[in-house]
XYZ file of C-alpha atoms in Angstrom:
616
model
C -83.468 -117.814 -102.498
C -86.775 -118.260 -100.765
C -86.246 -120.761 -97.931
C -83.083 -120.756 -97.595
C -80.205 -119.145 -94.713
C -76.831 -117.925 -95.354
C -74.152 -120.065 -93.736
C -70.608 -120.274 -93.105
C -69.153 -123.661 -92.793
C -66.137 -124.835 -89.887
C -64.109 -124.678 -92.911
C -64.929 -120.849 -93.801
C -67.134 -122.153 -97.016
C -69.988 -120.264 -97.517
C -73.337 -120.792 -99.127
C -76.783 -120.934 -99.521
C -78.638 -123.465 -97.411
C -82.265 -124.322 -98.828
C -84.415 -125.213 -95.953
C -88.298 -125.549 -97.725
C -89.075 -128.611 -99.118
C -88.934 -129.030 -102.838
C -92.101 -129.820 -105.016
C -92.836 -128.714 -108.310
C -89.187 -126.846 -109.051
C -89.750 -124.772 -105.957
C -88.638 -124.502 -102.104
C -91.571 -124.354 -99.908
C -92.313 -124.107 -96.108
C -94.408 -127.120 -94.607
C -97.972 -126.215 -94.882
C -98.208 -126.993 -90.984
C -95.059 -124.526 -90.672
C -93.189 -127.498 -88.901
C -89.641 -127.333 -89.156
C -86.750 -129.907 -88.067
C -83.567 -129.223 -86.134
C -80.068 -130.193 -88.048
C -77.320 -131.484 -85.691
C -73.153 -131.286 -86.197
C -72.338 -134.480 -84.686
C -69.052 -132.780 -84.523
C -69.724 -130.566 -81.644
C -73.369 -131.214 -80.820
C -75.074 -127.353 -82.031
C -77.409 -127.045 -84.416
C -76.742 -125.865 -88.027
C -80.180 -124.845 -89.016
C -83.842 -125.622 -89.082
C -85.501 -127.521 -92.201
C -89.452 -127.517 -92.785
C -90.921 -130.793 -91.673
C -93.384 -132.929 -94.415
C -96.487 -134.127 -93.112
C -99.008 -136.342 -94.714
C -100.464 -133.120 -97.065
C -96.967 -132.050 -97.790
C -96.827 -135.464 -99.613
C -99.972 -135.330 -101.075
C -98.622 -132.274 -102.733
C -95.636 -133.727 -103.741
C -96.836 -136.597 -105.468
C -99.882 -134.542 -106.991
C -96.800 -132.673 -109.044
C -94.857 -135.843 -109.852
C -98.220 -137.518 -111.289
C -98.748 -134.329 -113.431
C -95.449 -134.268 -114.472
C -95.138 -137.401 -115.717
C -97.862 -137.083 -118.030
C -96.631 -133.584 -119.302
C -95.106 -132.755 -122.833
C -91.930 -131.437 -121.136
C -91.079 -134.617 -119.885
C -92.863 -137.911 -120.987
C -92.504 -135.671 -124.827
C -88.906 -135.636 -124.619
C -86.385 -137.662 -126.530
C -84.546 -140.728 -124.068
C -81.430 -138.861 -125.190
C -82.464 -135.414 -123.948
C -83.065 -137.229 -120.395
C -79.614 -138.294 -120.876
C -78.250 -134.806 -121.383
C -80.468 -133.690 -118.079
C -78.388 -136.132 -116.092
C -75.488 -135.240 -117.595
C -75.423 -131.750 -116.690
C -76.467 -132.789 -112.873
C -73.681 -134.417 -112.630
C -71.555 -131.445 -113.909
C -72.985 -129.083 -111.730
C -72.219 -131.758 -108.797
C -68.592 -131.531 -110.271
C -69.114 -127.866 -109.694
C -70.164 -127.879 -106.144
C -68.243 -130.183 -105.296
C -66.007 -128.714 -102.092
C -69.553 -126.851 -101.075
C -71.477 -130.702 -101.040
C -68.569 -132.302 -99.145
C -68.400 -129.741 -96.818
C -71.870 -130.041 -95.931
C -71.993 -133.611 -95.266
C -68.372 -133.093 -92.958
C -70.788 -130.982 -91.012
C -73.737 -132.490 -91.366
C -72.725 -135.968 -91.148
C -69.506 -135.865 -89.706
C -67.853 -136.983 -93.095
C -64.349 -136.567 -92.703
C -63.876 -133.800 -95.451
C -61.614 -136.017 -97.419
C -63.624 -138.775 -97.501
C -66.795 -137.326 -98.421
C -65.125 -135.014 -101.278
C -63.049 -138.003 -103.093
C -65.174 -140.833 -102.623
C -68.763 -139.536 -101.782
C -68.745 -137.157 -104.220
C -66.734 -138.476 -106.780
C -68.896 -141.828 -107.166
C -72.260 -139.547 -107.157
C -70.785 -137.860 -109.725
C -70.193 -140.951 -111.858
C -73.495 -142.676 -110.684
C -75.661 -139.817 -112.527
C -73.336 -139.754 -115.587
C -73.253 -143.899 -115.462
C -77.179 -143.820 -115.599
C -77.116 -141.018 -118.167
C -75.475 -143.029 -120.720
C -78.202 -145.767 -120.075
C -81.155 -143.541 -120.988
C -81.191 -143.952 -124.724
C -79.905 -147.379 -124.281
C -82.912 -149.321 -123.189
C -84.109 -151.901 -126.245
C -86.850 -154.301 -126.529
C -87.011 -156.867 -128.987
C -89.147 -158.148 -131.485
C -90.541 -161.372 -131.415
C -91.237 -163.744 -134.475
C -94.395 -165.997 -133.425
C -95.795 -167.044 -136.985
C -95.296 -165.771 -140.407
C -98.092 -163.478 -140.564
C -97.564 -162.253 -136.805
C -95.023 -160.847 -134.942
C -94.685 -159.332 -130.880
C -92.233 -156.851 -129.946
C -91.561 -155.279 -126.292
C -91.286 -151.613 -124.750
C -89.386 -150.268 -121.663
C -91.795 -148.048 -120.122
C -91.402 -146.255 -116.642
C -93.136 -147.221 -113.645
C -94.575 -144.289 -112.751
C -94.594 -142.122 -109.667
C -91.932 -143.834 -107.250
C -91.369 -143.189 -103.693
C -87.670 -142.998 -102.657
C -86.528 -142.998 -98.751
C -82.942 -142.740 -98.172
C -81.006 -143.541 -95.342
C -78.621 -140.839 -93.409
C -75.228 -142.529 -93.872
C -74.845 -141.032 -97.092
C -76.806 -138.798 -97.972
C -76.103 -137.589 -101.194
C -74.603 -141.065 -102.681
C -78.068 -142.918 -102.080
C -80.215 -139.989 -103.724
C -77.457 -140.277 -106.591
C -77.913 -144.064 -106.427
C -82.145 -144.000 -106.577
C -82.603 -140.712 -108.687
C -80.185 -142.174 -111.249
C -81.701 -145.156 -112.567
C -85.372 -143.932 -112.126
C -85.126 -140.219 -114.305
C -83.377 -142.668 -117.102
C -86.153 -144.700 -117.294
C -88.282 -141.635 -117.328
C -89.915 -142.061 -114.079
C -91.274 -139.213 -111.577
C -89.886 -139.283 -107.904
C -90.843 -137.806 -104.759
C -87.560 -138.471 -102.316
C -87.336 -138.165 -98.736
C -84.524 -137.295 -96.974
C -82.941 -138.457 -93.599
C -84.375 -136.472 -90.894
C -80.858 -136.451 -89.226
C -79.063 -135.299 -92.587
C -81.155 -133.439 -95.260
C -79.151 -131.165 -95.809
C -76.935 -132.077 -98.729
C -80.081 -133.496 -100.799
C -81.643 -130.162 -100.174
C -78.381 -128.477 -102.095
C -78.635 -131.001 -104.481
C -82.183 -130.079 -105.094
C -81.027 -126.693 -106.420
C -78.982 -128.241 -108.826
C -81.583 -130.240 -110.171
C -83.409 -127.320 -111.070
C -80.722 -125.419 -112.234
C -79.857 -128.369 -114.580
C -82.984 -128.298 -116.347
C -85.355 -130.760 -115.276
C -88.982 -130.093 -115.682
C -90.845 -128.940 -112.531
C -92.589 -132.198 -110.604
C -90.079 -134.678 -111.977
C -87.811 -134.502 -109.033
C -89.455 -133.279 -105.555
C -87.303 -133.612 -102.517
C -89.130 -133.482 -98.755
C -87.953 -133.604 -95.564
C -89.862 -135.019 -92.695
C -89.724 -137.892 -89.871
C -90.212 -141.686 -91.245
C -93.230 -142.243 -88.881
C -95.122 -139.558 -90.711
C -93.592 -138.425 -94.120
C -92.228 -141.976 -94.989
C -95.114 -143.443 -93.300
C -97.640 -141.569 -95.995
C -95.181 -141.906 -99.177
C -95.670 -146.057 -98.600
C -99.148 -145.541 -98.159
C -100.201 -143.284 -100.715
C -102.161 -144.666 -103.761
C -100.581 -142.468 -105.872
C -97.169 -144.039 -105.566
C -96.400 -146.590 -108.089
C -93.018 -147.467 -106.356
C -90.992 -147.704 -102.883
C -87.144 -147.438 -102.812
C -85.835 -147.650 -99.372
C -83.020 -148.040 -97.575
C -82.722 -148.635 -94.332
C -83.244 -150.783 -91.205
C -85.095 -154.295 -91.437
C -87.701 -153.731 -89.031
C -88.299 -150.248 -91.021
C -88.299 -152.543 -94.351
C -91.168 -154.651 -93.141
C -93.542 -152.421 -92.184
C -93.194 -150.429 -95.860
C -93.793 -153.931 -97.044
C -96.907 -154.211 -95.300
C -98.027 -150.299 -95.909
C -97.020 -150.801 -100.388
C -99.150 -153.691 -100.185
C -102.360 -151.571 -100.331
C -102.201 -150.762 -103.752
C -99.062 -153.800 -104.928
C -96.419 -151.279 -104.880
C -93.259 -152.422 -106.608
C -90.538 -152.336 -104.073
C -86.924 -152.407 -103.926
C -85.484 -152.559 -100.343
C -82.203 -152.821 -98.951
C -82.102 -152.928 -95.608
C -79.979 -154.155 -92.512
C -76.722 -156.344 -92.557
C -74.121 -158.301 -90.508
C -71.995 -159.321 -92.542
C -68.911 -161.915 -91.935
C -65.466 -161.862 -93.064
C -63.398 -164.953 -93.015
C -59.470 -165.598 -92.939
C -58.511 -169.052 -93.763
C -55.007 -169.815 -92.499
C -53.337 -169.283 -95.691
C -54.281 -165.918 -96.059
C -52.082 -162.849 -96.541
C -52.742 -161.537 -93.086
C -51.653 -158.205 -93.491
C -53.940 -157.968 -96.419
C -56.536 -159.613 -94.461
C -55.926 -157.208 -91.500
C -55.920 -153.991 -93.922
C -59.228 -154.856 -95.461
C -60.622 -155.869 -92.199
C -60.409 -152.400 -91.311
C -61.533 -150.897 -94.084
C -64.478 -153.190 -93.837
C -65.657 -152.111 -90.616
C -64.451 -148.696 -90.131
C -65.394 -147.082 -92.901
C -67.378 -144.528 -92.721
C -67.187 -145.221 -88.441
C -68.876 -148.363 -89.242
C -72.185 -146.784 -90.496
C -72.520 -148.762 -93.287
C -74.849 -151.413 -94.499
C -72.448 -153.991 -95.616
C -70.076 -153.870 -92.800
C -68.570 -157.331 -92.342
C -68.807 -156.918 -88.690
C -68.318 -160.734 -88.147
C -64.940 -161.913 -88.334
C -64.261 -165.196 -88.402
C -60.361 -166.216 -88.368
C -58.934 -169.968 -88.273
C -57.446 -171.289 -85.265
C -53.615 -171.545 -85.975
C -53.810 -167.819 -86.765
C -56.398 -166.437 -84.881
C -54.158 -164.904 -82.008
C -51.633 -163.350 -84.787
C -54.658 -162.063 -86.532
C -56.062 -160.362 -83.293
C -52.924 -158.863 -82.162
C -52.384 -157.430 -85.727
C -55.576 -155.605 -85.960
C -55.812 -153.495 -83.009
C -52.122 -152.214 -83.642
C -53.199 -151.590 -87.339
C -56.370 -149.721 -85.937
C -54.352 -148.076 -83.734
C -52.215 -146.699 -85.710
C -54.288 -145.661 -89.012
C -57.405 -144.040 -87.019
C -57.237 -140.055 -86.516
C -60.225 -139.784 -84.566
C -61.532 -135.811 -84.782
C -62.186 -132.680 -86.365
C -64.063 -133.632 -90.064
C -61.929 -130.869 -91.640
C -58.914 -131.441 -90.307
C -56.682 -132.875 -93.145
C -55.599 -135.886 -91.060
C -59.268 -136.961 -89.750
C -59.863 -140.489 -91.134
C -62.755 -141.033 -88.142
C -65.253 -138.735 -87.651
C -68.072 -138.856 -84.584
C -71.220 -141.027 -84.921
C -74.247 -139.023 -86.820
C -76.554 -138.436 -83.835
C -76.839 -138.806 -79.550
C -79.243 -141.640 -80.441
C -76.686 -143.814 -82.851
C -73.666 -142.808 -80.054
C -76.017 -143.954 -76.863
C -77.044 -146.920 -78.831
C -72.974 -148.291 -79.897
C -72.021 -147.601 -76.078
C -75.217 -150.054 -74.921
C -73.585 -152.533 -77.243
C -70.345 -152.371 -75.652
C -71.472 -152.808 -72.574
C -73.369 -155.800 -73.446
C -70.328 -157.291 -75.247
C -68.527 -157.059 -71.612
C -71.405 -158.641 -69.841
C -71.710 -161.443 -72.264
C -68.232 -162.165 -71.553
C -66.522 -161.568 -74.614
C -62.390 -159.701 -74.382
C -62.106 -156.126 -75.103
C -59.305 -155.860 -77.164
C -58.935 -152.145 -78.023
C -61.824 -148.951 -77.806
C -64.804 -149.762 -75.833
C -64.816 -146.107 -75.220
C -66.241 -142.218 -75.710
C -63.436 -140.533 -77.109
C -62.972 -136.993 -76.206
C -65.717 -134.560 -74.105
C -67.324 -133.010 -77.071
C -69.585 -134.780 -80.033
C -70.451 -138.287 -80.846
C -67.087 -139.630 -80.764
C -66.811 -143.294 -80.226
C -62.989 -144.938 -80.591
C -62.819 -147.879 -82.817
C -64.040 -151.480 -80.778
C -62.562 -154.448 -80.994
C -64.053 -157.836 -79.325
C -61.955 -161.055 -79.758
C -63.410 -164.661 -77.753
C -66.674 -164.396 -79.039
C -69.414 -166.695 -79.999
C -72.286 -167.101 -82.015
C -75.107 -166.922 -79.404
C -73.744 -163.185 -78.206
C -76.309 -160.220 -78.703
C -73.434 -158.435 -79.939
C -72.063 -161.326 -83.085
C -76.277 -161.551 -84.178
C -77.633 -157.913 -83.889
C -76.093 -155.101 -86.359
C -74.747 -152.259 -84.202
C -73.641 -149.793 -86.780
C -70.920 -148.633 -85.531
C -66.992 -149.142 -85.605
C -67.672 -152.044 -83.690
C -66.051 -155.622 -84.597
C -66.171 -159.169 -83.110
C -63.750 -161.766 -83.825
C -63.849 -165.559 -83.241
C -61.995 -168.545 -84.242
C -62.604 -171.494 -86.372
C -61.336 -174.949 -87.410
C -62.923 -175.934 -90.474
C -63.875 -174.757 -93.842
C -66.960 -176.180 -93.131
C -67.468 -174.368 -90.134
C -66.908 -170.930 -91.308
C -69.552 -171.441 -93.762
C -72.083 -172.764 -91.679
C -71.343 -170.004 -88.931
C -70.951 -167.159 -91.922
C -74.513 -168.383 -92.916
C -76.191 -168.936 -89.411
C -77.824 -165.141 -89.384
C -81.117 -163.579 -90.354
C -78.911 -161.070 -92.799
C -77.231 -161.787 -96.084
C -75.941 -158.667 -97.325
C -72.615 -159.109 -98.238
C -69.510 -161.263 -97.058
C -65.546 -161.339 -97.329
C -63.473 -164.293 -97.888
C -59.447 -164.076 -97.568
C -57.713 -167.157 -99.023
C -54.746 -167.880 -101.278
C -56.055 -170.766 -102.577
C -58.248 -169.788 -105.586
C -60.202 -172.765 -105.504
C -61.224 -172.310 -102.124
C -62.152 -168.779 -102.335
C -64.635 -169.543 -105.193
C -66.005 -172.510 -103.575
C -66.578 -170.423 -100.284
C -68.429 -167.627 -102.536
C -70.630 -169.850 -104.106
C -71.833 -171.161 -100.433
C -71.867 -168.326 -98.602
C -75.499 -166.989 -98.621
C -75.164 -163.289 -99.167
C -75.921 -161.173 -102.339
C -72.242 -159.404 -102.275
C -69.000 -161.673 -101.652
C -65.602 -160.231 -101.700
C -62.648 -162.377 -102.275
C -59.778 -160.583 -100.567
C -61.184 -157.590 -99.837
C -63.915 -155.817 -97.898
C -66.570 -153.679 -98.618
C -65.779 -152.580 -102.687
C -68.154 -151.351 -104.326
C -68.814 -149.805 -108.076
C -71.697 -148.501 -109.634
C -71.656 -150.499 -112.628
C -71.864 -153.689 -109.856
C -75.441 -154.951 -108.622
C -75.875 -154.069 -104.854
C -78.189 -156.322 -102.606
C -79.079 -158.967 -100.375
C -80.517 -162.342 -99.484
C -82.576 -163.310 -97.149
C -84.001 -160.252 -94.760
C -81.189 -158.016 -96.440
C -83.304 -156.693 -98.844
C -85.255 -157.041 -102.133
C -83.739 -156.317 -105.344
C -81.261 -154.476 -106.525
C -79.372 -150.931 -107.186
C -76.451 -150.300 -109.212
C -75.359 -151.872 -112.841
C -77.945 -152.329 -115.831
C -79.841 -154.426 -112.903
C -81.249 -151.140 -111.104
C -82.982 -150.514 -114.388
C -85.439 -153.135 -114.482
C -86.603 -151.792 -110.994
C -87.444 -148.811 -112.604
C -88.681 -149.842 -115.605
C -91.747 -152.264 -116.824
C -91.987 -154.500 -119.418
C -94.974 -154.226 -122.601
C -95.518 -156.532 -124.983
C -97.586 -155.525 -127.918
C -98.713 -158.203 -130.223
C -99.248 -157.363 -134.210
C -101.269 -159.751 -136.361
C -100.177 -158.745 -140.339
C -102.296 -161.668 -141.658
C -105.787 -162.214 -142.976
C -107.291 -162.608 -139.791
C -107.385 -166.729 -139.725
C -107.411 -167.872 -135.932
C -104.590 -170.368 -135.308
C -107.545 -173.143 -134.721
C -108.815 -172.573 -138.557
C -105.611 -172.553 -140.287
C -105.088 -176.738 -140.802
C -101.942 -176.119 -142.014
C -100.324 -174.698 -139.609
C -102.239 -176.908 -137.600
C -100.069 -179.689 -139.076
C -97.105 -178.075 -139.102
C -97.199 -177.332 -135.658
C -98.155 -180.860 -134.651
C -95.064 -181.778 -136.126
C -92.921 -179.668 -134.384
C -90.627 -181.438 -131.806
C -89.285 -179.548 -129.087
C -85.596 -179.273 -127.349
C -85.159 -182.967 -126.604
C -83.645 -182.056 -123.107
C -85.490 -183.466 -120.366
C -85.290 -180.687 -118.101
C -86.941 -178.638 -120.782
C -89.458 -181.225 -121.337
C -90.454 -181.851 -117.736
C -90.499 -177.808 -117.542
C -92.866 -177.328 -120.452
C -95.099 -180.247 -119.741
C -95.911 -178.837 -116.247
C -96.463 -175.087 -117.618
C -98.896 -176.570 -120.257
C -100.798 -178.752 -117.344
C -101.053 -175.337 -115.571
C -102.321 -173.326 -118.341
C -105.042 -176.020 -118.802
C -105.823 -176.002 -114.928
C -106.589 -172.359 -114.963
C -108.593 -172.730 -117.958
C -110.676 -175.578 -116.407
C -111.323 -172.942 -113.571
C -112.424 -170.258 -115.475
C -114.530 -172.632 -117.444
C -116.130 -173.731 -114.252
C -116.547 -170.277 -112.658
C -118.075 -168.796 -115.714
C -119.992 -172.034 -117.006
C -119.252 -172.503 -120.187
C -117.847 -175.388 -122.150
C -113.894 -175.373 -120.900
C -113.217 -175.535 -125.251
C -114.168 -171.866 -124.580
C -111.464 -171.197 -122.477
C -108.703 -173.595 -123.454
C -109.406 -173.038 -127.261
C -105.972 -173.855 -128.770
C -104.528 -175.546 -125.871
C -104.843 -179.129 -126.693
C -103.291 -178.425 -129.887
C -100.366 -176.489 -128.027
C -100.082 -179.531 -125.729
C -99.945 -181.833 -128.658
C -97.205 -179.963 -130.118
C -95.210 -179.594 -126.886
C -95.631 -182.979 -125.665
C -96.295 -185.368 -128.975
C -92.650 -186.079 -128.868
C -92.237 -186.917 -125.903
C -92.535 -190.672 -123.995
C -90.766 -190.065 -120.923
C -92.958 -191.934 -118.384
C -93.960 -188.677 -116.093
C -95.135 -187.138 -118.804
C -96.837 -190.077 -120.430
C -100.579 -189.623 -118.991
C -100.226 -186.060 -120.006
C -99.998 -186.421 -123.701
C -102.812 -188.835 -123.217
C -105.034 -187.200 -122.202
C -103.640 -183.898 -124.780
C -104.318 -186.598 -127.373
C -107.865 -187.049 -126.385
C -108.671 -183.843 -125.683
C -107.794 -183.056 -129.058
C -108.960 -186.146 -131.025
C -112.534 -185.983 -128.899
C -111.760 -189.306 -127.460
C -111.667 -188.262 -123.863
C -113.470 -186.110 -122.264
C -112.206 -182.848 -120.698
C -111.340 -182.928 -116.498
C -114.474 -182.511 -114.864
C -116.936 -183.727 -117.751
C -119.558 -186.784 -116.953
C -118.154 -190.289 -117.119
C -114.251 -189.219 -116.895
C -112.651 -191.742 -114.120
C -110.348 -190.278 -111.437
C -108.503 -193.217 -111.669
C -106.907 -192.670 -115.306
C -105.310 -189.799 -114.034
C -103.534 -191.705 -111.742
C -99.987 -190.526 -109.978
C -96.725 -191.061 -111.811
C -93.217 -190.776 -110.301
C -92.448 -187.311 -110.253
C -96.253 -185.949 -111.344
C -99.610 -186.330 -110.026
C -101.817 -185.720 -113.296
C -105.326 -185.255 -112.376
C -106.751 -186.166 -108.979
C -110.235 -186.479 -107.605
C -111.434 -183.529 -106.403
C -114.448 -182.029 -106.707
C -114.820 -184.020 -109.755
C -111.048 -184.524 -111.780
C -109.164 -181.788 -111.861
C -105.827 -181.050 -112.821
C -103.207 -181.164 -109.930
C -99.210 -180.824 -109.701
């Protein structure tokens, strides 16, 4: 294979490493001949070199994923044949299974394990999950009158942009490749600089699997110039990243030269609370599980514990001997290894500078704290306890197997101090009381809650965040619709009679009451006094008679509001009425006072402003 070494693995596994970048169904050298170093975290040598994207690398790239998505081979195809495609990906994944796992152990510092049973085995089920889905997306069709009818299309986005983050690797190319080839999208997808190694293998199987060339191009390259050009580039219909917040706002700001669709997820710390009635020892399991996973390196971590009072001091004791005793820090092959080193010097120097802060601040080092061994990125498992909300170390996300603890009296005051952060990813909540636990969820401000557990997650589950956790989501039937857009294609079967010179219906339209629920009412009223706002605009803007631009809409409003006498919505059907039955002028005409459009209790109708115009 062109661009590619020979290696043997730590484990004795060996294979063939791509190193090019892949566009168009091919591995190809950077055209400035640039290449990237690959790390073990394990032991701190390098594995191999990878060619490094610049901005024409990308131009090349998404050059073949525009062409491709217009060609025959793959916007011709049946939805079912994209389904098979998938399918077979995720057999040859099956396949290569041991080979992918063993390069993210090495790459990544996976404990083998790990990345073989879970990694793999939920990318595995992601592509055949999204598979399934591709001859599975329906629109409707839409009854308006009886000579006309609507009806709606699923039709891909386009080009899309995917960056994914170097926790795991070949999971979040699983989780953004998935939903986007269903919905027959192109994608050009960058990988981690610090782990591209496993996408790159995973590249190989996408051509071997059948997928036209330029539907799937995979590039490596550093975020500040290769991700940097893929959210600039005007031939990008889409942006899927993960990855840091600060990262997340600046592709907002680059996307929004063209309105890129975007779905981000981005940083997290998340809290986990135990009530007092909690089954500690489940609490104390999951609390683990929710922050050491994966040595902490993951997005969701609930990294925040928060632990009521007459418990607290059980609780704390009872998690560093559980940590204690189920970390085996060491060796990613070894069969034992449950805690493998950090994924880079940069992510290790960063988790010590938090632990040092954690001291200064004053909070109680209960257990870690510490490098462990002479050799790699080995951190041991960190455990604060005393803690409080104003600490660098309980508001910034570390990433790392790194956990503060605090106590709590009230219900009340969990929720306010689970909510006081800039983050809403995801959240834990450990209560016997079922009634608690759902009221808890429903106020805890995070897009993920997890009632007596930590950290779950499924692919047929949505996975996102509030606040400056992200935008959107991935996973489920939900990661579809951000991959997918939305026609609607009107058909008129009739005679060709406008609605406006068809009397009846005229009449049996004015006759037509709507849902007598106020809510409804209120709702429609104030979409019908928009509709006729924006037509008054255009009307001015263009100068013409504002009957040009509203044309049916005082017969809509009469329809929509004729029913109704609720007193906010009283001066509106006035004025519907007399727009309709020529008794009152339109907003804006000569002679029409200000004053008749005066405020009501919940609407203000038409103000003076420039003449009357129509204000909510």
């Amino acid at each position: 294979m062109a661009n590619a070494v020979e290696l043997t693995a730590p484990n004795g596994v060996k294979y063939s490493q791509p190193t090019g970048l892949f566009i168009n169904n091919n591995f190809v050298p950077a055209q400035s001949g640039q290449t990237l170093e690959t790390i073990s975290p394990s032991d701190e040598k390098v594995i191999t070199n990878v060619a490094c994207a610049n901005a024409d690398d990308i131009d090349v790239a998404v050059e073949a994923a525009r062409a491709a998505l217009k060609s025959l081979e793959w916007k011709g195809i049946s939805t079912s044949a994209r389904g098979l495609l998938l399918f077979r990906l995720a057999d040859l994944v099956e396949r290569d299974r041991a080979i992918l796992a063993t390069i993210d152990a090495w790459d990544v510092g996976k404990p083998y394990t790990v990345a073989f049973e879970e990694d793999l085995g939920e990318v595995i089920q992601v592509f055949r999950y999204y598979a399934g889905f591709a001859d599975k997306q329906f629109g409707q069709t839409i009854d308006t009158t009886p000579e006309k009818f609507a009806y709606t299309r699923h039709e891909p986005i386009g080009v899309c942009g995917q960056i994914i983050p170097w926790n795991y690797p070949v999971m979040m190319a699983a989780w953004k490749l998935g939903p986007a080839l269903a919905c027959g999208n192109t994608v050009v997808l960058k990988a981690a600089e610090q782990t591209p190694l496993s996408v790159l293998y995973l590249a190989s199987l996408i051509k071997e699997a059948g997928f036209p060339a330029g539907v799937v191009n995979i590039v490596n390259g550093l975020g500040r110039v290769a991700g940097a050009a893929m959210t600039g580039h005007l031939g990008i219909d889409k942006i899927a990243f993960t990855g840091s917040t600060v990262a997340g706002r600046e592709i907002m700001k680059a996307s929004a030269i063209n309105l890129k669709s975007i779905t981000l997820e981005t940083g997290g710390k998340s809290p986990l609370i135990v009530f007092d009635d909690a089954e500690l020892d489940q609490a104390i399991k999951w609390t683990h599980v929710g922050i050491m996973s994966n040595m902490g390196q993951v997005c969701t971590s609930t990294s925040r514990v928060y632990v009521q009072e007459s418990v607290y001091s059980k609780f704390v004791d009872g998690l560093k001997d559980y940590v204690q005793t189920a970390t085996v820090i060491g060796d990613p092959f070894a069969e034992k290894t449950s805690h493998g080193p950090q994924v880079s010097k940069i992510q290790f120097d960063k988790i010590l500078k938090y632990i040092e802060i954690g001291k200064s601040e004053g909070a109680t080092l209960v257990a870690g704290g510490k490098r462990h061994g002479e050799k790699g990125f080995f951190i041991e498992p960190t455990i604060f306890s005393d803690s409080n909300d104003s600490m660098t170390i309980a508001r910034e996300e570390v990433f790392g197997p790194f956990v503060v603890i605090s106590p709590f009296k009230t219900e009340e005051e969990a929720v306010t101090r689970a909510n006081d952060t800039q983050y809403g990813l995801g959240a834990a909540v450990f209560t016997q009381n079922i009634a608690k636990a759902h009221r808890v969820s429903a106020e805890i401000e995070a897009g993920m809650v997890w009632i007596n557990s930590s950290n779950d997650s499924h692919y047929g589950i949505p996975f996102g965040g509030y606040k400056q956790s992200g935008i959107g989501r991935e996973l489920g039937s939900y990661a579809l619709s951000a991959y997918s857009q939305v026609k609607a294609v009107h058909v008129n079967l009739g005679t060709g009679k406008t609605d406006a010179q068809d009397s009846e219906l005229q009449n049996v339209l004015r006759n037509v009451a709507p849902p007598r629920s106020p809510t409804l009412t209120y709702t429609t009223g104030l979409f019908m006094a928009i509709r006729s706002r924006s037509a008054l605009r255009s009307s001015r803007l263009n100068t013409r008679p504002i009957s040009h631009s509203v044309e049916s809409e005082p017969l809509a409003a009469l329809r929509v509001l004729g029913p109704v006498i609720d007193t906010p919505l009283t001066p509106i059907r006035r004025v519907a009425e007399g727009w309709f039955n020529s008794t009152v002028e339109a907003p804006g005409g000569k002679g029409t006072s200000p004053t008749y459009y005066r405020k009501t209790n919940q609407l203000r109708c038409f103000q003076k402003y420039r003449g009357a115009t129509l204000g909510l």
